[in-house]
PDB file of C-alpha atoms in Angstrom:
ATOM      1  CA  UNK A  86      -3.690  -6.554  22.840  1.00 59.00           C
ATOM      2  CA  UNK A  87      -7.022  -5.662  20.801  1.00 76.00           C
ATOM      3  CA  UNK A  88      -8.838  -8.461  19.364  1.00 76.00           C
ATOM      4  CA  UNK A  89      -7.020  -8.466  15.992  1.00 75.00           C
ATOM      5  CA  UNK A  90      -3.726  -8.824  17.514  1.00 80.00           C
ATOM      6  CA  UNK A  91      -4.700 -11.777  19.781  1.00 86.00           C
ATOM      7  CA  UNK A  92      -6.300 -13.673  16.875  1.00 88.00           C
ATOM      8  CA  UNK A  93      -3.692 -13.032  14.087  1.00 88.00           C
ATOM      9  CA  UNK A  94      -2.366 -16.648  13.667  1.00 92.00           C
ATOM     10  CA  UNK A  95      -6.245 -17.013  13.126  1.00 93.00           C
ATOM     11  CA  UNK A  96      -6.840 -14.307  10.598  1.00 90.00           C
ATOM     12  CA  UNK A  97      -3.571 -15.963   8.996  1.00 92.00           C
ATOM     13  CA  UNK A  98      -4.873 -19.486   8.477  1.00 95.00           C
ATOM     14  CA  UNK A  99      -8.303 -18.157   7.388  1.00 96.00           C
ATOM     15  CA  UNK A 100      -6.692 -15.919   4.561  1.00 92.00           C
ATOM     16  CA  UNK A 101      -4.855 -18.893   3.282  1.00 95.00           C
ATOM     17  CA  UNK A 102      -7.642 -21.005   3.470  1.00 97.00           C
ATOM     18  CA  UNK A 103      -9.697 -18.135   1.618  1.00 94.00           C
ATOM     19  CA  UNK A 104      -6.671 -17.662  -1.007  1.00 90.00           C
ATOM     20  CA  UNK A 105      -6.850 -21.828  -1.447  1.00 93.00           C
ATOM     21  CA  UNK A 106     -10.113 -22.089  -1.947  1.00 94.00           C
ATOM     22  CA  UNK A 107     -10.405 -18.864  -4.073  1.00 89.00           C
ATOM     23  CA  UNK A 108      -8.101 -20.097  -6.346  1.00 88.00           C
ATOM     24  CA  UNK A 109     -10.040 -23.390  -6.688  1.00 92.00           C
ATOM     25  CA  UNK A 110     -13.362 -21.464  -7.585  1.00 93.00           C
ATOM     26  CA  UNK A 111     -11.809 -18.815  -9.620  1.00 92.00           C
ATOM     27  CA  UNK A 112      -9.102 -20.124 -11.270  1.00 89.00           C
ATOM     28  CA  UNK A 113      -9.027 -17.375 -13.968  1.00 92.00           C
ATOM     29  CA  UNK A 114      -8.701 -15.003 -11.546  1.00 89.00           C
ATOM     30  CA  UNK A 115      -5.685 -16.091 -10.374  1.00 83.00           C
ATOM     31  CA  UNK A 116      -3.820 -16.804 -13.850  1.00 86.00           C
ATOM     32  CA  UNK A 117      -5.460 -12.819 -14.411  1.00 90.00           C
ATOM     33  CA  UNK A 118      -3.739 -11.791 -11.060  1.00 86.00           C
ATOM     34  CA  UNK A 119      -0.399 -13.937 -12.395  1.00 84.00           C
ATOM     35  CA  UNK A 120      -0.144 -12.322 -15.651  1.00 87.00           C
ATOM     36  CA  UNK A 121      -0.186  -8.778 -13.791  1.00 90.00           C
ATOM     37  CA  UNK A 122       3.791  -8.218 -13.712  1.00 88.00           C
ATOM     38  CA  UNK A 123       6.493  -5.970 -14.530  1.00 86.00           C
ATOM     39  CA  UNK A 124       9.296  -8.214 -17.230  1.00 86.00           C
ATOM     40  CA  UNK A 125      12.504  -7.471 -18.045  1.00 87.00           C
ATOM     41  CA  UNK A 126      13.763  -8.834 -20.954  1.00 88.00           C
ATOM     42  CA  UNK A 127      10.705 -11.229 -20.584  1.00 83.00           C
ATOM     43  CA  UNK A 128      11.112 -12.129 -17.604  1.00 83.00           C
ATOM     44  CA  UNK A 129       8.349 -11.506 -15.093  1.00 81.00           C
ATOM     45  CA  UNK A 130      10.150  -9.153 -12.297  1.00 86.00           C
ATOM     46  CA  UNK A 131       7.688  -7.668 -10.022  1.00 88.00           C
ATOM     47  CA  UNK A 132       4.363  -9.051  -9.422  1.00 89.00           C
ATOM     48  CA  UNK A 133       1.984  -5.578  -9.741  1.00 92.00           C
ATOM     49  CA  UNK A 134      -0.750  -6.960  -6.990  1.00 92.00           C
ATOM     50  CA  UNK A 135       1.707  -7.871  -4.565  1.00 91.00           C
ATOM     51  CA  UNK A 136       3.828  -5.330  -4.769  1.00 92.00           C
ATOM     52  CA  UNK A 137       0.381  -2.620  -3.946  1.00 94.00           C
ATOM     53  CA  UNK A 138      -0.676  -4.773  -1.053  1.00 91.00           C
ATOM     54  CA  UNK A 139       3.337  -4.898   0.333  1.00 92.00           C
ATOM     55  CA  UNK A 140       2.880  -1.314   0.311  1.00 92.00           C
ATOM     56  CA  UNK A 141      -0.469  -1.022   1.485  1.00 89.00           C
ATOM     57  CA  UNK A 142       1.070  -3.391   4.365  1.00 87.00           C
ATOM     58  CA  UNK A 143       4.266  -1.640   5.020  1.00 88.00           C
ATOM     59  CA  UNK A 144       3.787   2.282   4.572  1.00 86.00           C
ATOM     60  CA  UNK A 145       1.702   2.902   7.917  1.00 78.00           C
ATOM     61  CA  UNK A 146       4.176   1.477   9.808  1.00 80.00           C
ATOM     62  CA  UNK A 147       7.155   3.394   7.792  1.00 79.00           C
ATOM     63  CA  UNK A 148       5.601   6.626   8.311  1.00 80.00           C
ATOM     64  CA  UNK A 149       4.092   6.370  11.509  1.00 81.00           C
ATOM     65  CA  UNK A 150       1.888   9.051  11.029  1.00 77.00           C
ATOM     66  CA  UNK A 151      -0.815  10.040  13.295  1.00 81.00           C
ATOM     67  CA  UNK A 152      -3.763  11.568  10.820  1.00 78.00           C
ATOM     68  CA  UNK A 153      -5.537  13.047  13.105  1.00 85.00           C
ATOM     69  CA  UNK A 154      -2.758  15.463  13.137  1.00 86.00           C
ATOM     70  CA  UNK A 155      -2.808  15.504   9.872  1.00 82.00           C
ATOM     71  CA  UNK A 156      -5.920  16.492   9.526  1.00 86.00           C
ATOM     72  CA  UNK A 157      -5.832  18.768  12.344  1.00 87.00           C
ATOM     73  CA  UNK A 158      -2.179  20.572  10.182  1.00 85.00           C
ATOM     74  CA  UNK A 159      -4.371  20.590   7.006  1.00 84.00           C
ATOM     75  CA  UNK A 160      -6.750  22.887   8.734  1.00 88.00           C
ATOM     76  CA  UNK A 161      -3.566  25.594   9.198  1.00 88.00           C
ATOM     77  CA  UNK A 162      -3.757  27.525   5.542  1.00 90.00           C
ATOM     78  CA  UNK A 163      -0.548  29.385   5.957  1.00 92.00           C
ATOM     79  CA  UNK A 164       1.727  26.452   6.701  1.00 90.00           C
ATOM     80  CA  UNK A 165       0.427  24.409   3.655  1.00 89.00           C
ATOM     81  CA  UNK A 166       0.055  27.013   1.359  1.00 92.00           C
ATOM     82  CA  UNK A 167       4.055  27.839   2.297  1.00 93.00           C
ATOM     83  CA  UNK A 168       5.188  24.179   1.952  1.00 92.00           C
ATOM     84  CA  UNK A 169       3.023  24.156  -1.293  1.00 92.00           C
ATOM     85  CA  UNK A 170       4.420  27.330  -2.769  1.00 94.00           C
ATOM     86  CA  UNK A 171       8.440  26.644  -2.038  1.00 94.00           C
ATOM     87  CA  UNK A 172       7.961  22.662  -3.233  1.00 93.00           C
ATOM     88  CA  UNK A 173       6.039  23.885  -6.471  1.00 93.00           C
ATOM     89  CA  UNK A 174       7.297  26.870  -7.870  1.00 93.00           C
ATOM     90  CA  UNK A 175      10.784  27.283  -5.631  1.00 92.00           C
ATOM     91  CA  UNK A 176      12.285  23.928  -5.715  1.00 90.00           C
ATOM     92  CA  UNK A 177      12.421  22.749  -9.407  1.00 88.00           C
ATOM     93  CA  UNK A 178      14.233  25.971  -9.963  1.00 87.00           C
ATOM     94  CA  UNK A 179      16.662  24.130  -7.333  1.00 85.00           C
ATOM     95  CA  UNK A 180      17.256  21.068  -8.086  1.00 74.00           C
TER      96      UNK A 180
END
């Protein structure tokens, strides 16, 4: 384990600690970051900030993508400018 992994109870304690006392300093801040929500029939639904940083969180590990490939298959012009052509000019004749 690197030394992220090995400390995360840590890191854990010392963003709640930093959330606390953030919302103690800044206390407009956090009624800002509160007001930022998706309502339904007036009622809040889906907080907009936590929602991005759940999927900030969660899409590496969905996706497990390794970009250096990506970058390496971004480098190949025929293969993206295929996958390019058939998903923008062949497939919403498709669908």
């Amino acid at each position: 384990m690197q030394g992220f992994e090995r400390l995360l109870t840590l890191w854990v304690f010392l963003c709640m600690i930093a959330g606390i006392a953030l919302g103690r300093l800044a206390p407009d801040l956090a009624r800002t970051l509160d007001g930022m929500t998706l309502d339904v029939d007036g009622a809040p639904v889906v907080s907009i900030p936590i929602a991005i940083c759940l999927f900030f969180m969660m899409y590496p590990i969905m996706v497990k993508i390794d970009f250096a490939e990506v970058v390496a298959a971004g480098r190949s012009v025929r293969p993206v400018a295929l996958t390019l052509f058939v998903n923008w000019c062949v497939k919403p004749f498709t669908m």
